[in-house]
């Protein structure tokens, strides 16, 4: 991997990796640090990394960095996140629904949340997600399906409560 | 694929996750078109799906890397830069050995040539002295020339020290007296014993007498010789004075090469200064 290919990878994947991490841990500075570390590792191992698997390599590194970070911090709470992110002066029904979904997602366990984020944001298939998160394909499938049904139930419950 | 109440949820989830094959997708799409309940179920699941959202990682330049930042040297060139403590020690040792051997060689050479030059100077003087003595010796009467020879030898061997000459002459006198004593005592003893033995002793005594005469002659002659030796010493001193001129003080003989002593000393001083400077630098 040349420096040009590496810098292209920065342009292509830095936003995605950052989004994946910041949506998980809800802390911009820590998310930036994790992204920085991930790309640093890519640069160091640029000669051994398969050029076709650069994106999944980055997400794998970032995911494991994030797990370590969560273990270290252990201050992860839902309420703090929504106090900072739910501020929107303009009232929109669509926006409200979105916020409700996000709230429901953040109530999932970290593994389920990462699975949903990788599936919906990055479009990875079950196999790729399994490789990144060190899970089997069937595990990924089961966990994602369980998370989806959980979210659906939550959303329908919230909609019924608001109505 | 046949959808029923038990498996439709699973297939719908696979459908929204885009994990179905093209044919499976088509089958689900066909079923959804004919089953509004399933379509509503699908919509409910799609609602909880996260919609693409753009989140930017600002300041991507902090992530950029260029090969120049991590420029690596050629491995073969790198090898030339490698250093280990053992190699260093060896290098220093070799240098030290070179310096030590060099200095030892220089010192030994200088000592050798220095000694040689010191030894050569007296030899030259002696050679000249012998030739200078030769005409003086010719003036001495013929009967004394035989006696002079051993004296000359002792003089030369004793490196012409004026003090040693009288000592040698004195030593000669007692030796000759001892010969006389040894010769006369048996004669006195033999007179009381036998006539034959007396005769034989007399003959012996007669044989001894010339030596006695000779030795006595030496004692007599030695006194006369002292004056001639004294004259020779004066000549020697003069010769020494002639050789040890001021110019010769400056001249240093290294083997057969003649050098200006002052210049040579200057070079040695500079070499000394160089060694001292190197030593002080190493200490620093």
Coordinates of C-alpha atoms in Angstrom, one line a residue:
Chain A
X1 CA 0.0 0.0 0.0
X2 CA 1.5 3.3 -1.1
X3 CA 1.1 6.6 0.7
X4 CA -1.2 7.7 -2.0
X5 CA -3.5 4.7 -1.4
X6 CA -3.3 5.3 2.3
X7 CA -4.4 8.9 2.0
X8 CA -7.2 7.9 -0.4
X9 CA -8.3 5.5 2.4
X10 CA -8.3 8.5 4.8
X11 CA -10.5 10.4 2.4
X12 CA -12.9 7.5 1.8
X13 CA -13.2 5.9 5.2
X14 CA -12.3 8.4 7.9
X15 CA -15.8 9.8 8.1
X16 CA -17.4 6.4 8.2
X17 CA -15.1 5.1 10.9
X18 CA -15.6 8.3 12.9
X19 CA -19.4 8.0 12.5
X20 CA -19.4 4.4 13.6
X21 CA -17.4 5.2 16.7
X22 CA -19.0 8.5 17.6
X23 CA -22.5 7.0 17.3
X24 CA -21.4 4.2 19.6
X25 CA -19.6 6.1 22.3
X26 CA -21.2 9.5 21.9
X27 CA -17.9 11.3 22.7
X28 CA -16.3 13.3 19.9
X29 CA -12.8 13.6 21.3
X30 CA -12.5 10.0 22.3
X31 CA -14.0 9.0 18.9
X32 CA -11.3 11.1 17.1
X33 CA -8.6 9.5 19.2
X34 CA -9.8 6.0 18.2
X35 CA -9.9 7.0 14.5
X36 CA -6.4 8.4 14.8
X37 CA -5.1 5.2 16.4
X38 CA -6.9 3.1 13.7
X39 CA -5.3 5.0 10.8
X40 CA -2.0 5.0 12.6
X41 CA -2.1 1.2 12.7
X42 CA -3.1 1.0 9.1
X43 CA -0.1 3.2 8.2
X44 CA 2.2 1.0 10.2
X45 CA 0.8 -2.2 8.7
X46 CA 0.2 -0.8 5.2
X47 CA 2.5 -3.3 3.6
X48 CA 0.7 -6.3 5.0
X49 CA -2.9 -5.1 4.8
X50 CA -4.9 -6.4 1.7
X51 CA -5.7 -3.3 -0.4
X52 CA -9.2 -4.7 -1.0
X53 CA -9.9 -5.0 2.7
X54 CA -8.7 -1.7 3.9
X55 CA -12.2 -0.5 5.0
X56 CA -13.0 -3.7 7.0
X57 CA -9.4 -3.5 8.5
X58 CA -10.1 0.0 9.7
X59 CA -13.5 -0.9 11.1
X60 CA -12.0 -3.9 12.9
X61 CA -9.3 -1.9 14.5
X62 CA -11.6 0.9 15.4
X63 CA -14.2 -1.5 16.8
X64 CA -11.7 -3.2 19.1
X65 CA -10.2 0.1 20.1
X66 CA -13.7 1.2 21.0
X67 CA -14.4 -1.9 23.1
X68 CA -11.2 -1.3 25.0
X69 CA -12.2 2.3 25.5
X70 CA -15.6 1.4 26.8
X71 CA -14.1 -1.0 29.3
X72 CA -11.7 1.7 30.5
X73 CA -14.2 4.5 30.7
X74 CA -17.3 2.6 32.0
X75 CA -19.1 5.9 32.2
X76 CA -21.4 5.3 29.3
X77 CA -24.9 6.5 30.0
X78 CA -27.8 7.2 27.7
X79 CA -29.1 10.3 29.5
X80 CA -25.9 12.3 29.0
X81 CA -26.1 11.7 25.3
X82 CA -29.6 12.9 24.8
X83 CA -29.1 16.0 26.8
X84 CA -26.5 17.1 24.3
X85 CA -27.8 15.7 21.0
X86 CA -31.6 16.1 21.3
X87 CA -31.5 19.9 21.0
X88 CA -33.4 20.9 17.9
X89 CA -35.3 24.2 17.8
X90 CA -37.4 23.3 14.8
X91 CA -40.2 20.8 15.5
X92 CA -40.6 18.2 12.8
X93 CA -42.6 14.9 13.1
X94 CA -39.9 13.1 11.1
X95 CA -37.2 14.5 13.2
X96 CA -39.1 13.4 16.3
X97 CA -39.3 9.8 15.0
X98 CA -35.6 9.9 14.2
X99 CA -34.8 10.9 17.7
X100 CA -37.0 8.2 19.1
X101 CA -35.3 5.6 17.0
X102 CA -31.8 6.9 18.0
X103 CA -32.9 6.8 21.7
X104 CA -34.1 3.2 21.2
X105 CA -30.8 2.3 19.5
X106 CA -28.8 3.7 22.4
X107 CA -30.7 1.5 24.8
X108 CA -29.4 -1.6 23.0
X109 CA -26.3 -3.3 24.3
X110 CA -23.0 -2.2 22.8
X111 CA -22.7 -5.3 20.6
X112 CA -26.2 -4.9 19.1
X113 CA -25.6 -1.2 18.6
X114 CA -22.4 -1.9 16.7
X115 CA -24.2 -4.5 14.6
X116 CA -27.0 -2.1 13.6
X117 CA -24.5 0.7 12.9
X118 CA -22.3 -1.5 10.7
X119 CA -25.3 -2.9 8.9
X120 CA -27.3 0.3 8.4
X121 CA -24.6 2.9 8.0
X122 CA -21.8 0.9 6.4
X123 CA -23.9 -1.7 4.5
X124 CA -21.7 -4.6 5.6
X125 CA -23.1 -8.1 5.1
X126 CA -23.4 -10.5 8.0
X127 CA -20.1 -12.2 7.1
X128 CA -18.1 -8.9 7.0
X129 CA -19.7 -7.8 10.3
X130 CA -18.8 -11.1 11.8
X131 CA -15.1 -10.6 10.7
X132 CA -15.0 -7.1 12.2
X133 CA -16.7 -8.0 15.5
X134 CA -15.2 -11.4 15.8
X135 CA -18.5 -13.2 15.6
X136 CA -19.9 -16.0 13.5
X137 CA -22.3 -15.1 10.6
X138 CA -25.2 -16.9 12.3
X139 CA -24.5 -15.0 15.5
X140 CA -24.5 -11.7 13.6
X141 CA -27.8 -12.6 11.9
X142 CA -29.5 -13.6 15.2
X143 CA -28.2 -10.6 17.1
X144 CA -29.3 -8.1 14.4
X145 CA -32.7 -9.7 14.0
X146 CA -33.2 -9.6 17.8
X147 CA -32.1 -6.0 17.8
X148 CA -34.5 -5.0 15.0
X149 CA -37.5 -6.7 16.6
X150 CA -36.5 -5.0 19.9
X151 CA -36.4 -1.6 18.2
X152 CA -39.7 -2.2 16.4
X153 CA -41.4 -3.1 19.6
X154 CA -39.9 -0.1 21.4
X155 CA -40.9 2.3 18.6
X156 CA -44.5 1.0 18.5
X157 CA -44.6 1.3 22.2
X158 CA -43.4 4.9 22.1
X159 CA -45.7 5.8 19.3
X160 CA -48.7 4.4 21.2
X161 CA -47.6 6.3 24.3
X162 CA -47.3 9.6 22.5
X163 CA -50.6 9.1 20.7
Chain B
X1 CA -39.4 -20.2 -0.9
X2 CA -42.7 -20.3 0.8
X3 CA -43.5 -17.7 3.4
X4 CA -45.7 -18.5 6.4
X5 CA -46.5 -17.0 9.8
X6 CA -43.4 -18.6 11.4
X7 CA -40.8 -17.7 8.9
X8 CA -42.0 -14.4 7.3
X9 CA -40.5 -12.2 10.0
X10 CA -37.1 -13.8 9.5
X11 CA -37.4 -13.4 5.7
X12 CA -38.5 -9.8 6.0
X13 CA -35.5 -9.0 8.3
X14 CA -33.2 -10.7 5.7
X15 CA -34.9 -8.7 3.1
X16 CA -34.3 -5.3 4.8
X17 CA -30.8 -6.3 5.6
X18 CA -30.2 -7.1 1.9
X19 CA -29.0 -10.6 2.7
X20 CA -31.2 -12.4 0.2
X21 CA -30.3 -13.6 -3.2
X22 CA -31.9 -12.0 -6.3
X23 CA -34.5 -14.8 -6.7
X24 CA -35.4 -14.7 -3.0
X25 CA -35.8 -10.9 -3.1
X26 CA -38.1 -11.3 -6.1
X27 CA -40.2 -13.9 -4.3
X28 CA -40.6 -11.7 -1.2
X29 CA -41.4 -8.7 -3.4
X30 CA -44.2 -10.8 -5.1
X31 CA -45.5 -11.8 -1.7
X32 CA -45.5 -8.3 -0.3
X33 CA -47.4 -7.0 -3.3
X34 CA -50.2 -9.6 -2.6
X35 CA -50.1 -9.3 1.2
X36 CA -50.7 -5.9 2.7
X37 CA -50.2 -7.2 6.3
X38 CA -46.7 -8.3 5.4
X39 CA -46.1 -4.9 3.7
X40 CA -47.1 -3.1 6.9
X41 CA -44.8 -5.4 8.9
X42 CA -42.0 -4.6 6.5
X43 CA -42.6 -0.9 6.9
X44 CA -42.5 -1.2 10.7
X45 CA -39.1 -2.9 10.4
X46 CA -37.8 -0.4 7.9
X47 CA -38.8 2.5 10.3
X48 CA -36.3 1.3 12.9
X49 CA -33.6 1.1 10.3
X50 CA -31.0 3.8 10.6
X51 CA -31.1 6.2 7.7
X52 CA -27.7 7.2 6.1
X53 CA -26.3 10.1 8.0
X54 CA -23.3 12.1 7.1
X55 CA -20.9 12.7 9.9
X56 CA -17.6 14.3 9.0
X57 CA -14.3 13.7 10.5
X58 CA -12.9 17.2 10.5
X59 CA -9.2 17.9 10.0
X60 CA -8.4 14.8 7.9
X61 CA -4.9 16.3 7.4
X62 CA -4.0 15.1 10.8
X63 CA -4.5 11.5 9.5
X64 CA -2.5 12.0 6.2
X65 CA 0.8 10.3 6.0
X66 CA 3.5 10.5 3.4
X67 CA 6.4 8.2 2.8
X68 CA 8.8 11.1 3.2
X69 CA 7.7 11.4 6.8
X70 CA 8.8 7.9 7.4
X71 CA 11.7 7.9 4.9
X72 CA 13.8 4.7 5.4
X73 CA 17.4 4.3 4.6
X74 CA 18.8 1.6 2.3
X75 CA 19.4 -1.5 4.4
X76 CA 23.0 -1.9 3.2
X77 CA 23.7 1.7 4.2
X78 CA 22.0 1.1 7.5
X79 CA 24.3 -1.8 8.2
X80 CA 27.3 0.6 8.0
X81 CA 25.6 2.7 10.8
X82 CA 25.1 -0.3 13.1
X83 CA 27.2 -0.2 16.2
X84 CA 27.7 -2.5 19.1
X85 CA 29.6 -2.1 22.3
X86 CA 31.9 -5.1 21.6
X87 CA 32.8 -3.8 18.1
X88 CA 33.5 -0.4 19.5
X89 CA 35.8 -1.8 22.1
X90 CA 37.6 -3.8 19.4
X91 CA 38.1 -0.7 17.3
X92 CA 39.5 1.3 20.2
X93 CA 41.8 -1.6 21.1
X94 CA 43.2 -1.8 17.6
X95 CA 43.8 1.9 17.5
X96 CA 45.5 1.7 20.9
X97 CA 47.6 -1.2 19.7
X98 CA 48.6 0.8 16.6
X99 CA 49.5 3.8 18.7
X100 CA 51.3 1.7 21.3
X101 CA 53.4 -0.2 18.7
X102 CA 54.1 2.9 16.8
X103 CA 55.2 4.8 19.8
X104 CA 57.3 1.8 21.1
X105 CA 58.9 1.5 17.6
X106 CA 59.7 5.2 17.5
X107 CA 61.1 5.2 21.1
X108 CA 63.2 2.1 20.4
X109 CA 64.5 3.5 17.2
X110 CA 65.4 6.8 18.8
X111 CA 67.1 5.0 21.6
X112 CA 69.0 2.7 19.2
X113 CA 70.2 5.5 17.0
X114 CA 70.9 7.7 20.0
X115 CA 73.1 5.0 21.6
X116 CA 74.7 4.4 18.3
X117 CA 75.6 8.0 17.8
X118 CA 76.9 8.2 21.4
X119 CA 79.1 5.1 20.9
X120 CA 80.3 6.2 17.5
X121 CA 81.8 9.5 18.8
X122 CA 84.3 7.9 21.3
X123 CA 85.2 5.2 18.7
X124 CA 86.1 7.9 16.2
X125 CA 88.1 9.7 18.8
X126 CA 90.0 6.5 19.7
X127 CA 90.8 5.8 16.1
X128 CA 92.2 9.2 15.7
X129 CA 94.1 8.9 19.0
X130 CA 95.8 5.7 17.9
X131 CA 97.1 7.3 14.8
X132 CA 98.2 10.3 16.7
X133 CA 100.1 8.2 19.2
X134 CA 102.0 6.4 16.4
X135 CA 104.4 9.2 15.6
X136 CA 105.1 9.8 19.3
X137 CA 105.9 6.1 19.8
X138 CA 108.5 6.3 17.0
X139 CA 110.5 8.8 19.1
X140 CA 110.8 6.4 22.0
X141 CA 114.0 4.2 22.0
X142 CA 113.8 0.8 20.4
X143 CA 114.3 -1.2 23.6
X144 CA 111.2 0.5 25.1
X145 CA 108.8 -0.2 22.3
X146 CA 108.1 -3.7 23.4
X147 CA 107.1 -2.5 26.8
X148 CA 105.0 0.3 25.4
X149 CA 102.8 -2.0 23.5
X150 CA 100.9 -3.5 26.4
X151 CA 100.6 -0.1 28.0
X152 CA 99.0 1.3 24.9
X153 CA 96.6 -1.5 24.9
X154 CA 95.5 -0.9 28.4
X155 CA 95.2 2.8 27.7
X156 CA 92.9 2.2 24.8
X157 CA 90.9 -0.4 26.7
X158 CA 90.4 2.0 29.6
X159 CA 89.1 4.6 27.2
X160 CA 92.1 6.9 27.7
X161 CA 91.2 8.0 31.2
X162 CA 94.2 9.8 32.6
X163 CA 93.7 8.3 36.1
X164 CA 93.8 4.7 35.0
X165 CA 97.3 4.9 33.5
X166 CA 99.3 5.2 36.7
X167 CA 97.2 2.5 38.3
X168 CA 98.2 0.1 35.5
X169 CA 101.8 0.9 35.7
X170 CA 101.8 0.4 39.5
X171 CA 100.1 -3.0 39.0
X172 CA 102.9 -4.1 36.7
X173 CA 105.6 -3.4 39.3
X174 CA 104.3 -5.6 42.1
X175 CA 103.7 -8.4 39.6
X176 CA 107.4 -8.3 38.5
X177 CA 108.5 -8.2 42.2
X178 CA 106.5 -11.3 42.9
X179 CA 108.3 -13.1 40.1
X180 CA 111.6 -12.2 41.7
X181 CA 110.5 -13.3 45.1
X182 CA 109.2 -16.6 43.8
X183 CA 112.4 -17.2 42.0
X184 CA 114.8 -16.4 44.8
X185 CA 113.1 -18.3 47.7
X186 CA 113.5 -21.8 46.3
X187 CA 117.1 -21.2 45.7
X188 CA 117.7 -20.3 49.4
X189 CA 115.9 -23.5 50.4
X190 CA 117.7 -25.7 47.9
X191 CA 121.2 -24.6 49.1
X192 CA 120.8 -26.6 52.3
X193 CA 119.6 -29.8 50.6
X194 CA 121.6 -31.2 47.6
X195 CA 124.6 -30.1 45.5
X196 CA 122.9 -31.6 42.5
X197 CA 119.8 -29.9 43.3
X198 CA 121.8 -26.7 43.9
X199 CA 123.2 -27.1 40.5
X200 CA 119.9 -27.7 39.0
X201 CA 118.4 -24.8 40.9
X202 CA 121.3 -22.6 39.9
X203 CA 120.6 -23.4 36.3
X204 CA 116.9 -22.7 37.1
X205 CA 118.0 -19.5 38.9
X206 CA 120.2 -18.7 35.9
X207 CA 117.1 -19.1 33.8
X208 CA 115.1 -16.9 36.1
X209 CA 117.6 -14.1 36.1
X210 CA 116.8 -12.7 32.7
X211 CA 113.2 -12.4 33.7
X212 CA 114.3 -10.7 36.9
X213 CA 116.4 -8.3 34.9
X214 CA 113.7 -7.7 32.5
X215 CA 111.1 -7.1 35.2
X216 CA 113.5 -4.8 37.1
X217 CA 114.1 -3.1 33.8
X218 CA 110.4 -2.6 33.5
X219 CA 110.2 -0.9 36.9
X220 CA 113.1 1.3 35.9
X221 CA 111.6 1.9 32.5
X222 CA 108.2 2.6 33.9
X223 CA 109.4 5.6 35.8
X224 CA 110.8 7.0 32.6
X225 CA 107.6 6.0 30.7
X226 CA 105.4 8.0 33.1
X227 CA 106.7 11.2 31.6
X228 CA 106.1 10.0 28.0
X229 CA 102.4 8.9 28.9
X230 CA 101.8 12.3 30.5
X231 CA 102.8 13.8 27.2
X232 CA 100.4 11.5 25.4
X233 CA 97.5 12.4 27.7
X234 CA 98.0 16.1 26.9
X235 CA 97.9 15.2 23.2
X236 CA 94.7 13.2 23.8
X237 CA 93.0 16.1 25.6
X238 CA 93.9 18.3 22.7
X239 CA 92.4 15.8 20.3
X240 CA 89.2 15.7 22.4
X241 CA 88.9 19.4 22.3
X242 CA 89.3 19.4 18.6
X243 CA 86.6 16.9 18.1
X244 CA 84.0 18.4 20.5
X245 CA 83.4 21.5 18.5
X246 CA 80.2 23.5 18.8
X247 CA 79.0 22.4 15.3
X248 CA 79.3 18.8 16.4
X249 CA 76.9 19.5 19.3
X250 CA 74.2 20.3 16.8
X251 CA 74.8 17.3 14.6
X252 CA 73.0 14.1 15.3
X253 CA 74.1 10.9 13.6
X254 CA 71.2 8.5 12.8
X255 CA 73.0 5.5 11.3
X256 CA 74.9 7.3 8.5
X257 CA 72.5 10.1 8.1
X258 CA 73.6 13.5 9.4
X259 CA 70.8 15.6 10.9
X260 CA 70.5 19.1 12.3
X261 CA 70.0 18.5 16.0
X262 CA 67.9 21.6 16.5
X263 CA 65.5 20.8 13.7
X264 CA 65.2 17.2 14.9
X265 CA 64.4 18.4 18.4
X266 CA 61.8 20.7 17.0
X267 CA 60.1 17.8 15.2
X268 CA 60.1 15.7 18.4
X269 CA 58.6 18.6 20.3
X270 CA 55.8 18.9 17.8
X271 CA 55.2 15.2 17.9
X272 CA 55.0 15.4 21.7
X273 CA 52.6 18.2 21.6
X274 CA 50.4 16.2 19.1
X275 CA 50.4 13.2 21.4
X276 CA 49.5 15.4 24.4
X277 CA 46.7 17.1 22.5
X278 CA 45.2 13.7 21.4
X279 CA 45.4 12.5 25.0
X280 CA 43.6 15.6 26.3
X281 CA 40.9 15.2 23.7
X282 CA 40.3 11.6 24.6
X283 CA 40.1 12.6 28.3
X284 CA 37.4 15.1 27.4

